[in-house]
CSV table of C-alpha atoms in Angstrom, one decimal:
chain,number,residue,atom,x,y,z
R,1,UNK,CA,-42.3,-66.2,-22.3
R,2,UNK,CA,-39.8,-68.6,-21.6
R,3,UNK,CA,-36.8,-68.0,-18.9
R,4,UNK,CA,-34.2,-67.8,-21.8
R,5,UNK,CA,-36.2,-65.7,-23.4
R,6,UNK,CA,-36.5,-63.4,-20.4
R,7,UNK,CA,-32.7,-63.2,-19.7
R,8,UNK,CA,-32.1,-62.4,-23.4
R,9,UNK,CA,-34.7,-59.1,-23.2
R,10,UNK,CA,-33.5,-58.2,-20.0
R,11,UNK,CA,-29.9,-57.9,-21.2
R,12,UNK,CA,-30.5,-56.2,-24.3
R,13,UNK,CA,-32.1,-53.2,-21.7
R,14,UNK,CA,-28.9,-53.3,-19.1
R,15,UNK,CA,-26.9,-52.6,-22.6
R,16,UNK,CA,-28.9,-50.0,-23.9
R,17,UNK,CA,-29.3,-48.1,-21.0
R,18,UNK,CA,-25.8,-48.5,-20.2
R,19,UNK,CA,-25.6,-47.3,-24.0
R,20,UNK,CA,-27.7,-44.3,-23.3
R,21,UNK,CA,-26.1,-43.3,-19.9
R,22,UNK,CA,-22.1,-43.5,-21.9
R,23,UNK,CA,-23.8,-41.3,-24.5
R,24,UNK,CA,-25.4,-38.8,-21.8
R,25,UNK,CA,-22.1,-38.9,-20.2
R,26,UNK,CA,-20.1,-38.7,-22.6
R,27,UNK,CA,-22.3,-35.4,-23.9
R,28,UNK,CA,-22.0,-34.0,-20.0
R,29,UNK,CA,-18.2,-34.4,-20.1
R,30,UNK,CA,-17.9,-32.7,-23.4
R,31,UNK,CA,-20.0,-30.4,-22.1
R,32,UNK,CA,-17.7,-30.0,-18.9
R,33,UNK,CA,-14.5,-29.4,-21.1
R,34,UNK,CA,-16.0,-26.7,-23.2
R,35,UNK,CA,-17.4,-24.7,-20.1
R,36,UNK,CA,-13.6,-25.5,-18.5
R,37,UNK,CA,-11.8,-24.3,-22.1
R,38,UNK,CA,-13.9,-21.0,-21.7
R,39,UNK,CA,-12.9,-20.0,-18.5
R,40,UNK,CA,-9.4,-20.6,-19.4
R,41,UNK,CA,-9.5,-18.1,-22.0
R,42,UNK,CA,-11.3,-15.9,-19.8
R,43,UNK,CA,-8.9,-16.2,-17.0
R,44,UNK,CA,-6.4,-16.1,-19.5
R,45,UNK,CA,-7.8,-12.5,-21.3
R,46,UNK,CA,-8.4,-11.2,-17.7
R,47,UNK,CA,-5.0,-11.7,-16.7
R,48,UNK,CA,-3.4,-10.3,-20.8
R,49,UNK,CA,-6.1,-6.9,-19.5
R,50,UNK,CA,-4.7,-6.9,-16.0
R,51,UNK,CA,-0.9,-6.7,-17.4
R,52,UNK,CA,-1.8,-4.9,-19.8
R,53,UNK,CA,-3.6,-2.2,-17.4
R,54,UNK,CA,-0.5,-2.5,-15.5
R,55,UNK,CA,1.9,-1.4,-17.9
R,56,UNK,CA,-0.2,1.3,-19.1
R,57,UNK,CA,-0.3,2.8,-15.7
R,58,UNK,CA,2.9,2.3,-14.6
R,59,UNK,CA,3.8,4.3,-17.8
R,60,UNK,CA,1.7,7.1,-16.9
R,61,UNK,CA,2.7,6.9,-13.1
R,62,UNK,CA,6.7,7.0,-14.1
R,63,UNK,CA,6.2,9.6,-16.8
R,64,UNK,CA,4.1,12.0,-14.3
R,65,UNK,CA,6.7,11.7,-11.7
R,66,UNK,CA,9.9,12.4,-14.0
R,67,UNK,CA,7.7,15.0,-14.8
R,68,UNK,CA,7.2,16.7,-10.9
R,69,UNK,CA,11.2,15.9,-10.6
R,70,UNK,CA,12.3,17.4,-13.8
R,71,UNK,CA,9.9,20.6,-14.8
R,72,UNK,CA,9.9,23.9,-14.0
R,73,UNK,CA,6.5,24.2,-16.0
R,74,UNK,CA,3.4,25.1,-13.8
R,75,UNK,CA,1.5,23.5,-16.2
R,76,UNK,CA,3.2,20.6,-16.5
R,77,UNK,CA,3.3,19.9,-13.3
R,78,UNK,CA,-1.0,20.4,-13.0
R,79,UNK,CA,-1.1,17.8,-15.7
R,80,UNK,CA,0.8,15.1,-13.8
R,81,UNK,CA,-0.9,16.1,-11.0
R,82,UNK,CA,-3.9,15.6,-12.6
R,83,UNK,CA,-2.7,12.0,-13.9
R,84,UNK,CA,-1.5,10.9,-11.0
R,85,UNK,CA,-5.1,11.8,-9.6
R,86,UNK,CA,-6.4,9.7,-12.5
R,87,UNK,CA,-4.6,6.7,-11.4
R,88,UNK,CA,-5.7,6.7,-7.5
R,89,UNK,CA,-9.2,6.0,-9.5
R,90,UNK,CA,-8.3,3.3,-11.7
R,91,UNK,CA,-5.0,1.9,-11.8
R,92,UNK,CA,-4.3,-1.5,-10.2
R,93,UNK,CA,-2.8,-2.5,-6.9
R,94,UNK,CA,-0.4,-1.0,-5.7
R,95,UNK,CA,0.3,1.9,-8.8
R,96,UNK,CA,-2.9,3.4,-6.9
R,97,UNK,CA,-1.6,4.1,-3.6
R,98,UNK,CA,1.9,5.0,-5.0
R,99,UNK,CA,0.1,7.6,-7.2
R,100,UNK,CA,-1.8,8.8,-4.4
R,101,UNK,CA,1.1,9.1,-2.1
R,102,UNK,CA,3.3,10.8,-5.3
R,103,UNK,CA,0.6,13.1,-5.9
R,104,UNK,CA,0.1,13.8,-2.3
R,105,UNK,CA,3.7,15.5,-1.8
R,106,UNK,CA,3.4,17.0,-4.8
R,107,UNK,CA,0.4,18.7,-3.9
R,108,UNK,CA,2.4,19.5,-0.7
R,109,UNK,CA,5.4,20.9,-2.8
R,110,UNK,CA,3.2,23.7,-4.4
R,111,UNK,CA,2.1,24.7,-1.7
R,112,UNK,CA,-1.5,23.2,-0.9
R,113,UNK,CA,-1.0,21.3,2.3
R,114,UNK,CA,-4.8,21.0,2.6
R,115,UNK,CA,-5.4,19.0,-0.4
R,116,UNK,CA,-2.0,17.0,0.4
R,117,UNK,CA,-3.0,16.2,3.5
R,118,UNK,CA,-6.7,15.1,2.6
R,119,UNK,CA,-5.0,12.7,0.1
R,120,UNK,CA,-2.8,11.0,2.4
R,121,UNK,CA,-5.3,11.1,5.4
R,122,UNK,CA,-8.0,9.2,2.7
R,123,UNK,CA,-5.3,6.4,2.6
R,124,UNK,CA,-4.1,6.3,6.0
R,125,UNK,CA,-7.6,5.2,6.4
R,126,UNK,CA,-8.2,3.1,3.5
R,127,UNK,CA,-8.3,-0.5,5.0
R,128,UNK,CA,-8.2,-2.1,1.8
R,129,UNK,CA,-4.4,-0.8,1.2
R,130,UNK,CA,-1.7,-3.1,3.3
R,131,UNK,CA,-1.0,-1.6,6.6
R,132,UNK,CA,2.6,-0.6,5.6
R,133,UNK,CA,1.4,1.9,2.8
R,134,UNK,CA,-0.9,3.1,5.5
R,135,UNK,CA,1.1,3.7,7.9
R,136,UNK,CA,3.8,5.8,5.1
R,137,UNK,CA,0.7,8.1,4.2
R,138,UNK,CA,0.7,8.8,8.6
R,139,UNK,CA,4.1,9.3,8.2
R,140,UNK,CA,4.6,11.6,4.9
R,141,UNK,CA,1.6,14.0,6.6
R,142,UNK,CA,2.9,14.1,9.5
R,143,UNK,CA,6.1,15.2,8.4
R,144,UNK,CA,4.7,17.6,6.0
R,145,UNK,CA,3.0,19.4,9.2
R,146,UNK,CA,6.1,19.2,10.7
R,147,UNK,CA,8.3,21.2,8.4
R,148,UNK,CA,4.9,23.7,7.2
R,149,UNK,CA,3.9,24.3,11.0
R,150,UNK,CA,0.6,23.4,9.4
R,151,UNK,CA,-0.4,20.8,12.2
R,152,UNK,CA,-0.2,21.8,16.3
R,153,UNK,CA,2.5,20.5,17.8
R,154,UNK,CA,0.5,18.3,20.1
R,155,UNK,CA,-1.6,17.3,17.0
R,156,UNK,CA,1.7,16.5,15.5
R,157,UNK,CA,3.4,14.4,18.3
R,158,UNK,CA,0.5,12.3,19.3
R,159,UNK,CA,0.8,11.2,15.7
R,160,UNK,CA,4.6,10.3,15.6
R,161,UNK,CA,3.6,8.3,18.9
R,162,UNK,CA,0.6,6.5,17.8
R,163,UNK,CA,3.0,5.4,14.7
R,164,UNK,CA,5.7,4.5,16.9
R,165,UNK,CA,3.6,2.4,19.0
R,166,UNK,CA,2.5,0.7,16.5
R,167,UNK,CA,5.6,-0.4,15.2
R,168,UNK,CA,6.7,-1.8,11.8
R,169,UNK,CA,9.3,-0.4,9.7
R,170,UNK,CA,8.2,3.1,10.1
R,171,UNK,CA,8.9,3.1,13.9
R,172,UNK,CA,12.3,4.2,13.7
R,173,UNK,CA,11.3,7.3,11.7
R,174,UNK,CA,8.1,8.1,13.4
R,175,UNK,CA,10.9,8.1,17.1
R,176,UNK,CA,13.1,10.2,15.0
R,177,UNK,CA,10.1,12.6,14.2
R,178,UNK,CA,9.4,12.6,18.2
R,179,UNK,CA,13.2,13.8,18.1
R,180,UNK,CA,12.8,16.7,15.8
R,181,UNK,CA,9.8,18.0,17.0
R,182,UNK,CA,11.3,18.2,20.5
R,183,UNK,CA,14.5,19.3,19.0
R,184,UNK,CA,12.0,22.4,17.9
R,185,UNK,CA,10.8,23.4,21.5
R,186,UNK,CA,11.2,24.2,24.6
R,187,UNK,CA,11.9,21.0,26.6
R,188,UNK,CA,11.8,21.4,30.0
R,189,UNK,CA,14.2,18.9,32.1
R,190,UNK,CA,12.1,16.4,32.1
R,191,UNK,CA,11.2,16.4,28.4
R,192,UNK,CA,14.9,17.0,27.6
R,193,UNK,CA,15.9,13.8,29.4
R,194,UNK,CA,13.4,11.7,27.8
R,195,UNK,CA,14.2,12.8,24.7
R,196,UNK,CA,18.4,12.0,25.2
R,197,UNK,CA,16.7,8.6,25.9
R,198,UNK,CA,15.4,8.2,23.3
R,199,UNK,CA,17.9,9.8,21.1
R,200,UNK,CA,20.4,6.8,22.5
R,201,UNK,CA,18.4,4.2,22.2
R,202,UNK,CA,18.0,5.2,18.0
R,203,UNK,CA,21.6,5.8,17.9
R,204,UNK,CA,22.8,2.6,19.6
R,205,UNK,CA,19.9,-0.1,17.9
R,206,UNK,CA,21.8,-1.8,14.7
R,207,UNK,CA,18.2,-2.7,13.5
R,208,UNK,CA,18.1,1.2,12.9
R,209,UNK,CA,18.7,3.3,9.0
R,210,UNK,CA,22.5,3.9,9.9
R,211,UNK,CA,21.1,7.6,8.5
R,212,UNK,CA,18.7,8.0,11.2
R,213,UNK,CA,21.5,6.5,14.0
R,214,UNK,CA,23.8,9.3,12.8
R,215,UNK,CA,20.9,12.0,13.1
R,216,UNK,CA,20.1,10.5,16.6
R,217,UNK,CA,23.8,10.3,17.5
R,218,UNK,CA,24.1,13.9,17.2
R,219,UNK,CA,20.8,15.2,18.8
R,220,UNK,CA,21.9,13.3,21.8
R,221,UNK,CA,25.2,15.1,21.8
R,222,UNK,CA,23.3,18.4,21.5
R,223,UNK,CA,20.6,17.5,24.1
R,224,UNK,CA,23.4,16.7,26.3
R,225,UNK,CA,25.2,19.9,26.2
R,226,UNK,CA,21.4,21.6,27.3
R,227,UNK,CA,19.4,22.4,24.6
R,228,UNK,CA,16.8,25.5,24.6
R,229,UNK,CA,18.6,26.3,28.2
């Protein structure tokens, strides 16, 4: 076989496998853009389902609690209950933890501090939930125990401190909480002092609710003038 001849066979291969690896290619890319146009729509239907689950429960959530403001039904109120106990199961982001919180001091309004307080306690200690929701469920228990004397007071002011000490925007009120339950005892110099302290220190921080400066303002003025004496 002549050199020509060998050149001309040689080329005809490099151009039919270059012919063959376009085509296998051009299949694989094809290939590629169908699998990439599927997951669009999935990703597009997941996200239609999650808005769409979304809506629904924030339906249900709004309706429940218009209901728990508005009814003097016992039997309307069971059912929101009861839906808003439906939600902290299956709703979506944040709807669940306001349901639980919502159904939590509803539970607490009739009556059943037990079951409001397991609620809440579950998602104080639910680390999936964001540390600010968290550390509103601390806060709403701790003030329910407060005003039911369902809680020890010592039970009840190691929690307001562990809150304030951990600061975030619930510091202010967990210190104000310190406040009231002092405000409710028998403070002995010592106690009564440190609470004026702190009662000032509320009262004169501009970063503070001007409500709870105006609450702290005036226990100051009354721990002054020698409370529980």
């Amino acid at each position: 076989m002549s050199e020509e001849l060998l050149k001309q066979v040689r080329s005809e291969m490099r151009a039919e496998t270059a012919l063959a690896m376009a085509r296998r290619h051009a299949a694989l890319c094809i290939s590629v853009l169908l699998l990439a146009l599927v997951g669009l729509g999935v990703w597009q239907w997941h996200r239609h389902a999650l808005k769409r689950d979304a809506a629904q429960a924030s339906a249900i959530f709004y309706a429940a609690s218009l209901t728990l403001l508005e009814s003097d039904s016992d039997q309307d109120v069971k059912k929101a209950i009861a839906d808003l106990a439906a939600l902290t199961k299956k709703a979506p982001g944040q709807i669940r933890y306001d349901a639980a919180i919502q159904m939590a001091k509803a539970q607490i309004q009739q009556g059943d501090f037990k079951a409001g307080s397991a609620t809440l306690q579950q998602l104080a200690d639910n680390t999936s939930a964001p540390a600010i929701i968290r550390a509103y469920a601390r806060y709403v228990r701790l003030n329910a125990a407060s005003a039911m004397h369902a809680l020890p007071e010592t039970e009840i002011r190691a929690g307001y401190e562990a809150l304030a000490r951990d600061g975030g925007p619930w510091k202010p009120y967990a210190e104000e909480g310190l406040l009231s339950t002092d405000m409710a005892s028998h403070l002995d110099e010592k106690r009564r002092l440190e609470a004026r302290h702190l009662a000032r220190a509320l009262a004169g921080n501009p970063e503070v609710p001007n409500s709870i400066r105006q609450r702290a303002a005036t226990m100051s003025t009354i721990l002054k003038a020698g409370f529980n004496d």
